[in-house]
Amino acid sequence: MGYSAEYLDAGAGDYQDAAIGAGMSPRDEQRHLVAYAPLVKRIARQLNSQASSVMSREDMEQIGLMGLLEALRRYGTPDTGFGSYASLRVRGAILDELRRQDWRPRTVRQDSHKLRDGLRALTRRLGREPSEKEAMEALGIDATDYYQHMLDESAEEMLSFDEVLQETTDQAHSAPSPEESYLVRRSLEQVLGSLNEKEQRVIQMIYEFELSYKEIAAVLDLSDARVCQLNKSALAKMKAALQRA
């Protein structure tokens, strides 16, 4: 289901003058917005599966739509290369807003660093990855705080990984969707070999089936926090593999 005309008009008003300056009439701009709206929805859906605690999917779509408008303004009349260009601009607009929001105040970030350091120390002391119960007892936090910590850590790793993935896609000069989408999936498949079985399943459920953490947790019979942890470790490994490629 696409965006309504009213939804598109709400974001397009501020950009009509720019569109005319780029040699594009408001009517043409509207037509291209409708044509590429599915690209915005697809990107917002994928990013929202990773950072839903930071920004709603509707907000991501609004920001992505503005990124699409900006792409039209800069690029001009779309041709066969516009899909790739617009995809990067839309994704970049949403990621920039996630960073701008700085959803965790300095004190919260400092607490997060302490929790991260505590988990690393506990892992070294045990010689293995601690269980959730062991981690919560050692850190002195409850299940809610532990899950929020893992969720924030996973979101940060997602942002970092997505930057590398954007660079990979840009360097490959991918074609418009669905070819661009295929390239992203292929890039992910190439680094899946660096993951263990559980990490592979989590990544596949997120990127291929676009399931939420809660849905994945139910399928794999894991806690939400454990899914966040697996996602974070998987993204870190995949980012390292892409950077070596």
PDB file of C-alpha atoms in Angstrom:
ATOM      1  CA  MET A   1       0.000   0.000   0.000  1.00  0.00           C
ATOM      2  CA  GLY A   2       1.490   3.383  -1.011  1.00  0.00           C
ATOM      3  CA  TYR A   3       1.314   6.797   0.586  1.00  0.00           C
ATOM      4  CA  SER A   4      -1.807   8.904   0.178  1.00  0.00           C
ATOM      5  CA  ALA A   5      -1.671  12.100  -1.843  1.00  0.00           C
ATOM      6  CA  GLU A   6      -2.267  14.084   1.353  1.00  0.00           C
ATOM      7  CA  TYR A   7       0.691  12.389   3.051  1.00  0.00           C
ATOM      8  CA  LEU A   8       2.983  13.172   0.150  1.00  0.00           C
ATOM      9  CA  ASP A   9       1.716  16.737  -0.152  1.00  0.00           C
ATOM     10  CA  ALA A  10       2.421  17.338   3.527  1.00  0.00           C
ATOM     11  CA  GLY A  11       6.116  16.744   2.946  1.00  0.00           C
ATOM     12  CA  ALA A  12       6.338  18.195  -0.530  1.00  0.00           C
ATOM     13  CA  GLY A  13       5.165  21.736   0.181  1.00  0.00           C
ATOM     14  CA  ASP A  14       8.518  23.065   1.366  1.00  0.00           C
ATOM     15  CA  TYR A  15      10.290  21.629  -1.650  1.00  0.00           C
ATOM     16  CA  GLN A  16       8.142  22.792  -4.537  1.00  0.00           C
ATOM     17  CA  ASP A  17      10.296  25.824  -5.262  1.00  0.00           C
ATOM     18  CA  ALA A  18      13.404  23.636  -5.238  1.00  0.00           C
ATOM     19  CA  ALA A  19      11.763  21.210  -7.621  1.00  0.00           C
ATOM     20  CA  ILE A  20      10.975  24.016 -10.052  1.00  0.00           C
ATOM     21  CA  GLY A  21      14.567  25.205  -9.741  1.00  0.00           C
ATOM     22  CA  ALA A  22      15.729  21.740 -10.730  1.00  0.00           C
ATOM     23  CA  GLY A  23      13.620  21.923 -13.891  1.00  0.00           C
ATOM     24  CA  MET A  24      10.815  19.800 -12.445  1.00  0.00           C
ATOM     25  CA  SER A  25       7.199  20.930 -12.053  1.00  0.00           C
ATOM     26  CA  PRO A  26       5.275  20.210  -8.843  1.00  0.00           C
ATOM     27  CA  ARG A  27       3.160  17.721 -10.793  1.00  0.00           C
ATOM     28  CA  ASP A  28       6.243  15.863 -12.037  1.00  0.00           C
ATOM     29  CA  GLU A  29       7.692  15.926  -8.543  1.00  0.00           C
ATOM     30  CA  GLN A  30       4.480  14.415  -7.166  1.00  0.00           C
ATOM     31  CA  ARG A  31       4.524  11.709  -9.830  1.00  0.00           C
ATOM     32  CA  HIS A  32       8.098  10.716  -9.017  1.00  0.00           C
ATOM     33  CA  LEU A  33       7.378  10.742  -5.276  1.00  0.00           C
ATOM     34  CA  VAL A  34       4.564   8.280  -5.805  1.00  0.00           C
ATOM     35  CA  ALA A  35       6.737   6.091  -8.039  1.00  0.00           C
ATOM     36  CA  TYR A  36       9.584   5.877  -5.503  1.00  0.00           C
ATOM     37  CA  ALA A  37       7.470   5.827  -2.322  1.00  0.00           C
ATOM     38  CA  PRO A  38       7.849   2.009  -1.986  1.00  0.00           C
ATOM     39  CA  LEU A  39      11.620   2.524  -1.734  1.00  0.00           C
ATOM     40  CA  VAL A  40      11.101   4.829   1.243  1.00  0.00           C
ATOM     41  CA  LYS A  41       8.759   2.344   2.945  1.00  0.00           C
ATOM     42  CA  ARG A  42      11.177  -0.539   2.397  1.00  0.00           C
ATOM     43  CA  ILE A  43      14.143   1.307   3.902  1.00  0.00           C
ATOM     44  CA  ALA A  44      12.109   2.619   6.837  1.00  0.00           C
ATOM     45  CA  ARG A  45      10.775  -0.885   7.530  1.00  0.00           C
ATOM     46  CA  GLN A  46      14.264  -2.357   7.608  1.00  0.00           C
ATOM     47  CA  LEU A  47      15.786   0.349   9.800  1.00  0.00           C
ATOM     48  CA  ASN A  48      12.803   0.363  12.137  1.00  0.00           C
ATOM     49  CA  SER A  49      13.288  -3.323  12.839  1.00  0.00           C
ATOM     50  CA  GLN A  50      16.628  -2.341  14.361  1.00  0.00           C
ATOM     51  CA  ALA A  51      15.896   0.982  16.046  1.00  0.00           C
ATOM     52  CA  SER A  52      12.195   0.954  16.872  1.00  0.00           C
ATOM     53  CA  SER A  53      12.915   2.126  20.414  1.00  0.00           C
ATOM     54  CA  VAL A  54      14.567   5.250  19.033  1.00  0.00           C
ATOM     55  CA  MET A  55      12.112   6.383  16.364  1.00  0.00           C
ATOM     56  CA  SER A  56       8.720   5.213  15.142  1.00  0.00           C
ATOM     57  CA  ARG A  57       8.365   3.741  11.673  1.00  0.00           C
ATOM     58  CA  GLU A  58       5.988   6.527  10.676  1.00  0.00           C
ATOM     59  CA  ASP A  59       8.583   9.146  11.637  1.00  0.00           C
ATOM     60  CA  MET A  60      11.224   7.244   9.688  1.00  0.00           C
ATOM     61  CA  GLU A  61       8.976   7.229   6.633  1.00  0.00           C
ATOM     62  CA  GLN A  62       8.374  10.984   6.950  1.00  0.00           C
ATOM     63  CA  ILE A  63      12.108  11.663   7.197  1.00  0.00           C
ATOM     64  CA  GLY A  64      12.807   9.227   4.376  1.00  0.00           C
ATOM     65  CA  LEU A  65      10.259  11.016   2.217  1.00  0.00           C
ATOM     66  CA  MET A  66      12.069  14.295   2.816  1.00  0.00           C
ATOM     67  CA  GLY A  67      15.289  12.532   1.841  1.00  0.00           C
ATOM     68  CA  LEU A  68      13.615  11.394  -1.381  1.00  0.00           C
ATOM     69  CA  LEU A  69      12.520  14.963  -2.101  1.00  0.00           C
ATOM     70  CA  GLU A  70      16.066  16.171  -1.479  1.00  0.00           C
ATOM     71  CA  ALA A  71      17.350  13.476  -3.834  1.00  0.00           C
ATOM     72  CA  LEU A  72      14.939  14.663  -6.561  1.00  0.00           C
ATOM     73  CA  ARG A  73      16.051  18.250  -6.026  1.00  0.00           C
ATOM     74  CA  ARG A  74      19.723  17.368  -6.353  1.00  0.00           C
ATOM     75  CA  TYR A  75      19.451  14.756  -9.093  1.00  0.00           C
ATOM     76  CA  GLY A  76      16.750  16.182 -11.345  1.00  0.00           C
ATOM     77  CA  THR A  77      14.529  14.028 -13.528  1.00  0.00           C
ATOM     78  CA  PRO A  78      15.044  10.365 -12.523  1.00  0.00           C
ATOM     79  CA  ASP A  79      16.733   7.960 -14.900  1.00  0.00           C
ATOM     80  CA  THR A  80      18.008   4.400 -14.494  1.00  0.00           C
ATOM     81  CA  GLY A  81      20.601   5.480 -11.929  1.00  0.00           C
ATOM     82  CA  PHE A  82      18.248   7.396  -9.668  1.00  0.00           C
ATOM     83  CA  GLY A  83      17.030   4.418  -7.637  1.00  0.00           C
ATOM     84  CA  SER A  84      20.513   3.724  -6.285  1.00  0.00           C
ATOM     85  CA  TYR A  85      21.146   7.391  -5.571  1.00  0.00           C
ATOM     86  CA  ALA A  86      17.766   7.891  -3.882  1.00  0.00           C
ATOM     87  CA  SER A  87      18.207   4.775  -1.748  1.00  0.00           C
ATOM     88  CA  LEU A  88      21.424   6.118  -0.269  1.00  0.00           C
ATOM     89  CA  ARG A  89      19.914   9.590   0.284  1.00  0.00           C
ATOM     90  CA  VAL A  90      16.811   8.178   1.992  1.00  0.00           C
ATOM     91  CA  ARG A  91      18.781   5.847   4.221  1.00  0.00           C
ATOM     92  CA  GLY A  92      21.266   8.587   5.005  1.00  0.00           C
ATOM     93  CA  ALA A  93      18.496  11.029   5.968  1.00  0.00           C
ATOM     94  CA  ILE A  94      17.021   8.560   8.462  1.00  0.00           C
ATOM     95  CA  LEU A  95      20.403   7.647   9.946  1.00  0.00           C
ATOM     96  CA  ASP A  96      21.344  11.317  10.276  1.00  0.00           C
ATOM     97  CA  GLU A  97      18.148  11.952  12.216  1.00  0.00           C
ATOM     98  CA  LEU A  98      18.819   8.994  14.494  1.00  0.00           C
ATOM     99  CA  ARG A  99      22.207  10.468  15.305  1.00  0.00           C
ATOM    100  CA  ARG A 100      20.814  13.981  15.698  1.00  0.00           C
ATOM    101  CA  GLN A 101      18.232  12.813  18.202  1.00  0.00           C
ATOM    102  CA  ASP A 102      21.023  11.532  20.435  1.00  0.00           C
ATOM    103  CA  TRP A 103      18.401   9.480  22.219  1.00  0.00           C
ATOM    104  CA  ARG A 104      20.635   8.827  25.202  1.00  0.00           C
ATOM    105  CA  PRO A 105      21.745  11.764  27.393  1.00  0.00           C
ATOM    106  CA  ARG A 106      25.391  11.927  28.410  1.00  0.00           C
ATOM    107  CA  THR A 107      24.730  10.410  31.841  1.00  0.00           C
ATOM    108  CA  VAL A 108      22.870   7.504  30.232  1.00  0.00           C
ATOM    109  CA  ARG A 109      25.714   6.948  27.757  1.00  0.00           C
ATOM    110  CA  GLN A 110      28.208   6.971  30.614  1.00  0.00           C
ATOM    111  CA  ASP A 111      26.131   4.396  32.490  1.00  0.00           C
ATOM    112  CA  SER A 112      25.999   2.321  29.311  1.00  0.00           C
ATOM    113  CA  HIS A 113      29.789   2.404  29.005  1.00  0.00           C
ATOM    114  CA  LYS A 114      30.062   1.205  32.601  1.00  0.00           C
ATOM    115  CA  LEU A 115      27.649  -1.646  31.892  1.00  0.00           C
ATOM    116  CA  ARG A 116      29.578  -2.550  28.753  1.00  0.00           C
ATOM    117  CA  ASP A 117      32.876  -2.574  30.631  1.00  0.00           C
ATOM    118  CA  GLY A 118      31.293  -4.613  33.415  1.00  0.00           C
ATOM    119  CA  LEU A 119      30.045  -7.216  30.958  1.00  0.00           C
ATOM    120  CA  ARG A 120      33.472  -7.481  29.345  1.00  0.00           C
ATOM    121  CA  ALA A 121      35.145  -7.918  32.734  1.00  0.00           C
ATOM    122  CA  LEU A 122      32.605 -10.569  33.711  1.00  0.00           C
ATOM    123  CA  THR A 123      33.162 -12.409  30.438  1.00  0.00           C
ATOM    124  CA  ARG A 124      36.934 -12.427  30.993  1.00  0.00           C
ATOM    125  CA  ARG A 125      36.510 -13.621  34.554  1.00  0.00           C
ATOM    126  CA  LEU A 126      34.165 -16.461  33.585  1.00  0.00           C
ATOM    127  CA  GLY A 127      36.080 -17.382  30.451  1.00  0.00           C
ATOM    128  CA  ARG A 128      32.792 -17.469  28.568  1.00  0.00           C
ATOM    129  CA  GLU A 129      29.784 -15.354  27.747  1.00  0.00           C
ATOM    130  CA  PRO A 130      27.702 -14.837  30.912  1.00  0.00           C
ATOM    131  CA  SER A 131      24.073 -15.807  31.082  1.00  0.00           C
ATOM    132  CA  GLU A 132      21.497 -13.057  31.413  1.00  0.00           C
ATOM    133  CA  LYS A 133      20.978 -13.908  35.081  1.00  0.00           C
ATOM    134  CA  GLU A 134      24.720 -13.783  35.766  1.00  0.00           C
ATOM    135  CA  ALA A 135      25.020 -10.488  33.917  1.00  0.00           C
ATOM    136  CA  MET A 136      22.128  -8.828  35.755  1.00  0.00           C
ATOM    137  CA  GLU A 137      23.394 -10.009  39.153  1.00  0.00           C
ATOM    138  CA  ALA A 138      26.938  -8.819  38.467  1.00  0.00           C
ATOM    139  CA  LEU A 139      25.777  -5.449  37.129  1.00  0.00           C
ATOM    140  CA  GLY A 140      23.113  -4.944  39.770  1.00  0.00           C
ATOM    141  CA  ILE A 141      20.297  -4.209  37.312  1.00  0.00           C
ATOM    142  CA  ASP A 142      16.890  -5.728  36.636  1.00  0.00           C
ATOM    143  CA  ALA A 143      15.645  -7.393  33.437  1.00  0.00           C
ATOM    144  CA  THR A 144      14.061  -4.197  32.090  1.00  0.00           C
ATOM    145  CA  ASP A 145      17.270  -2.167  32.390  1.00  0.00           C
ATOM    146  CA  TYR A 146      19.338  -5.015  30.989  1.00  0.00           C
ATOM    147  CA  TYR A 147      17.091  -5.330  27.931  1.00  0.00           C
ATOM    148  CA  GLN A 148      17.155  -1.567  27.335  1.00  0.00           C
ATOM    149  CA  HIS A 149      20.951  -1.620  27.516  1.00  0.00           C
ATOM    150  CA  MET A 150      21.146  -4.429  24.973  1.00  0.00           C
ATOM    151  CA  LEU A 151      18.619  -2.674  22.738  1.00  0.00           C
ATOM    152  CA  ASP A 152      20.625   0.560  22.727  1.00  0.00           C
ATOM    153  CA  GLU A 153      23.873  -1.297  22.110  1.00  0.00           C
ATOM    154  CA  SER A 154      22.290  -3.170  19.216  1.00  0.00           C
ATOM    155  CA  ALA A 155      20.941   0.059  17.711  1.00  0.00           C
ATOM    156  CA  GLU A 156      24.381   1.680  17.874  1.00  0.00           C
ATOM    157  CA  GLU A 157      25.982  -1.325  16.174  1.00  0.00           C
ATOM    158  CA  MET A 158      23.269  -1.226  13.524  1.00  0.00           C
ATOM    159  CA  LEU A 159      24.071   2.411  12.714  1.00  0.00           C
ATOM    160  CA  SER A 160      27.769   1.631  12.474  1.00  0.00           C
ATOM    161  CA  PHE A 161      27.197  -1.450  10.307  1.00  0.00           C
ATOM    162  CA  ASP A 162      24.781   0.365   8.037  1.00  0.00           C
ATOM    163  CA  GLU A 163      27.403   3.025   7.284  1.00  0.00           C
ATOM    164  CA  VAL A 164      29.758   0.309   6.032  1.00  0.00           C
ATOM    165  CA  LEU A 165      26.955  -1.326   4.063  1.00  0.00           C
ATOM    166  CA  GLN A 166      26.123   2.011   2.414  1.00  0.00           C
ATOM    167  CA  GLU A 167      29.755   2.417   1.357  1.00  0.00           C
ATOM    168  CA  THR A 168      29.759  -1.100  -0.085  1.00  0.00           C
ATOM    169  CA  THR A 169      26.557  -0.429  -2.029  1.00  0.00           C
ATOM    170  CA  ASP A 170      27.793   2.934  -3.270  1.00  0.00           C
ATOM    171  CA  GLN A 171      31.114   1.526  -4.457  1.00  0.00           C
ATOM    172  CA  ALA A 172      29.300  -1.221  -6.353  1.00  0.00           C
ATOM    173  CA  HIS A 173      27.267   1.383  -8.297  1.00  0.00           C
ATOM    174  CA  SER A 174      24.148  -0.700  -7.818  1.00  0.00           C
ATOM    175  CA  ALA A 175      21.130  -0.405 -10.097  1.00  0.00           C
ATOM    176  CA  PRO A 176      17.706   0.804  -8.929  1.00  0.00           C
ATOM    177  CA  SER A 177      15.428  -1.363  -6.827  1.00  0.00           C
ATOM    178  CA  PRO A 178      14.946  -4.350  -6.957  1.00  0.00           C
ATOM    179  CA  GLU A 179      18.526  -4.797  -8.200  1.00  0.00           C
ATOM    180  CA  GLU A 180      19.819  -2.565  -5.400  1.00  0.00           C
ATOM    181  CA  SER A 181      17.892  -4.625  -2.890  1.00  0.00           C
ATOM    182  CA  TYR A 182      19.424  -7.797  -4.325  1.00  0.00           C
ATOM    183  CA  LEU A 183      22.922  -6.333  -3.956  1.00  0.00           C
ATOM    184  CA  VAL A 184      22.302  -5.595  -0.295  1.00  0.00           C
ATOM    185  CA  ARG A 185      21.060  -9.140   0.290  1.00  0.00           C
ATOM    186  CA  ARG A 186      24.027 -10.567  -1.598  1.00  0.00           C
ATOM    187  CA  SER A 187      26.462  -8.511   0.489  1.00  0.00           C
ATOM    188  CA  LEU A 188      24.843  -9.846   3.632  1.00  0.00           C
ATOM    189  CA  GLU A 189      24.961 -13.426   2.378  1.00  0.00           C
ATOM    190  CA  GLN A 190      28.689 -13.156   1.636  1.00  0.00           C
ATOM    191  CA  VAL A 191      29.525 -12.364   5.243  1.00  0.00           C
ATOM    192  CA  LEU A 192      27.064 -14.771   6.867  1.00  0.00           C
ATOM    193  CA  GLY A 193      29.831 -17.359   6.882  1.00  0.00           C
ATOM    194  CA  SER A 194      31.558 -15.442   9.674  1.00  0.00           C
ATOM    195  CA  LEU A 195      28.595 -15.980  12.000  1.00  0.00           C
ATOM    196  CA  ASN A 196      27.546 -18.881  14.163  1.00  0.00           C
ATOM    197  CA  GLU A 197      24.229 -20.618  13.549  1.00  0.00           C
ATOM    198  CA  LYS A 198      22.162 -18.545  15.985  1.00  0.00           C
ATOM    199  CA  GLU A 199      23.629 -15.276  14.730  1.00  0.00           C
ATOM    200  CA  GLN A 200      22.876 -16.296  11.151  1.00  0.00           C
ATOM    201  CA  ARG A 201      19.250 -17.043  11.988  1.00  0.00           C
ATOM    202  CA  VAL A 202      18.785 -13.735  13.798  1.00  0.00           C
ATOM    203  CA  ILE A 203      20.284 -11.741  10.929  1.00  0.00           C
ATOM    204  CA  GLN A 204      18.216 -13.603   8.337  1.00  0.00           C
ATOM    205  CA  MET A 205      15.014 -13.022  10.292  1.00  0.00           C
ATOM    206  CA  ILE A 206      15.774  -9.309  10.595  1.00  0.00           C
ATOM    207  CA  TYR A 207      17.027  -8.529   7.089  1.00  0.00           C
ATOM    208  CA  GLU A 208      15.182 -11.116   5.004  1.00  0.00           C
ATOM    209  CA  PHE A 209      11.930 -11.585   6.910  1.00  0.00           C
ATOM    210  CA  GLU A 210      11.957  -8.198   8.696  1.00  0.00           C
ATOM    211  CA  LEU A 211      10.783  -9.646  12.016  1.00  0.00           C
ATOM    212  CA  SER A 212      10.909  -7.676  15.255  1.00  0.00           C
ATOM    213  CA  TYR A 213      13.067  -8.692  18.213  1.00  0.00           C
ATOM    214  CA  LYS A 214      10.004  -9.968  20.051  1.00  0.00           C
ATOM    215  CA  GLU A 215       8.939 -12.088  17.068  1.00  0.00           C
ATOM    216  CA  ILE A 216      12.435 -13.532  16.688  1.00  0.00           C
ATOM    217  CA  ALA A 217      12.612 -14.253  20.404  1.00  0.00           C
ATOM    218  CA  ALA A 218       9.354 -16.205  20.166  1.00  0.00           C
ATOM    219  CA  VAL A 219      10.526 -18.212  17.156  1.00  0.00           C
ATOM    220  CA  LEU A 220      13.922 -19.088  18.652  1.00  0.00           C
ATOM    221  CA  ASP A 221      12.629 -19.455  22.225  1.00  0.00           C
ATOM    222  CA  LEU A 222      15.043 -16.808  23.486  1.00  0.00           C
ATOM    223  CA  SER A 223      14.636 -13.650  25.525  1.00  0.00           C
ATOM    224  CA  ASP A 224      14.386 -10.291  23.786  1.00  0.00           C
ATOM    225  CA  ALA A 225      17.683  -9.259  25.379  1.00  0.00           C
ATOM    226  CA  ARG A 226      19.422 -12.360  24.026  1.00  0.00           C
ATOM    227  CA  VAL A 227      18.189 -11.586  20.505  1.00  0.00           C
ATOM    228  CA  CYS A 228      19.573  -8.050  20.854  1.00  0.00           C
ATOM    229  CA  GLN A 229      22.880  -9.486  22.011  1.00  0.00           C
ATOM    230  CA  LEU A 230      23.081 -11.910  19.092  1.00  0.00           C
ATOM    231  CA  ASN A 231      22.215  -9.161  16.635  1.00  0.00           C
ATOM    232  CA  LYS A 232      24.883  -6.849  18.053  1.00  0.00           C
ATOM    233  CA  SER A 233      27.625  -9.482  17.877  1.00  0.00           C
ATOM    234  CA  ALA A 234      26.569 -10.547  14.386  1.00  0.00           C
ATOM    235  CA  LEU A 235      26.608  -6.995  13.034  1.00  0.00           C
ATOM    236  CA  ALA A 236      30.052  -6.379  14.513  1.00  0.00           C
ATOM    237  CA  LYS A 237      31.410  -9.504  12.789  1.00  0.00           C
ATOM    238  CA  MET A 238      29.730  -8.636   9.493  1.00  0.00           C
ATOM    239  CA  LYS A 239      31.039  -5.076   9.579  1.00  0.00           C
ATOM    240  CA  ALA A 240      34.565  -6.371  10.092  1.00  0.00           C
ATOM    241  CA  ALA A 241      34.128  -8.840   7.217  1.00  0.00           C
ATOM    242  CA  LEU A 242      32.836  -6.143   4.827  1.00  0.00           C
ATOM    243  CA  GLN A 243      35.694  -3.826   5.729  1.00  0.00           C
ATOM    244  CA  ARG A 244      38.192  -6.573   4.897  1.00  0.00           C
ATOM    245  CA  ALA A 245      36.488  -7.329   1.565  1.00  0.00           C
TER     246      ALA A 245
END
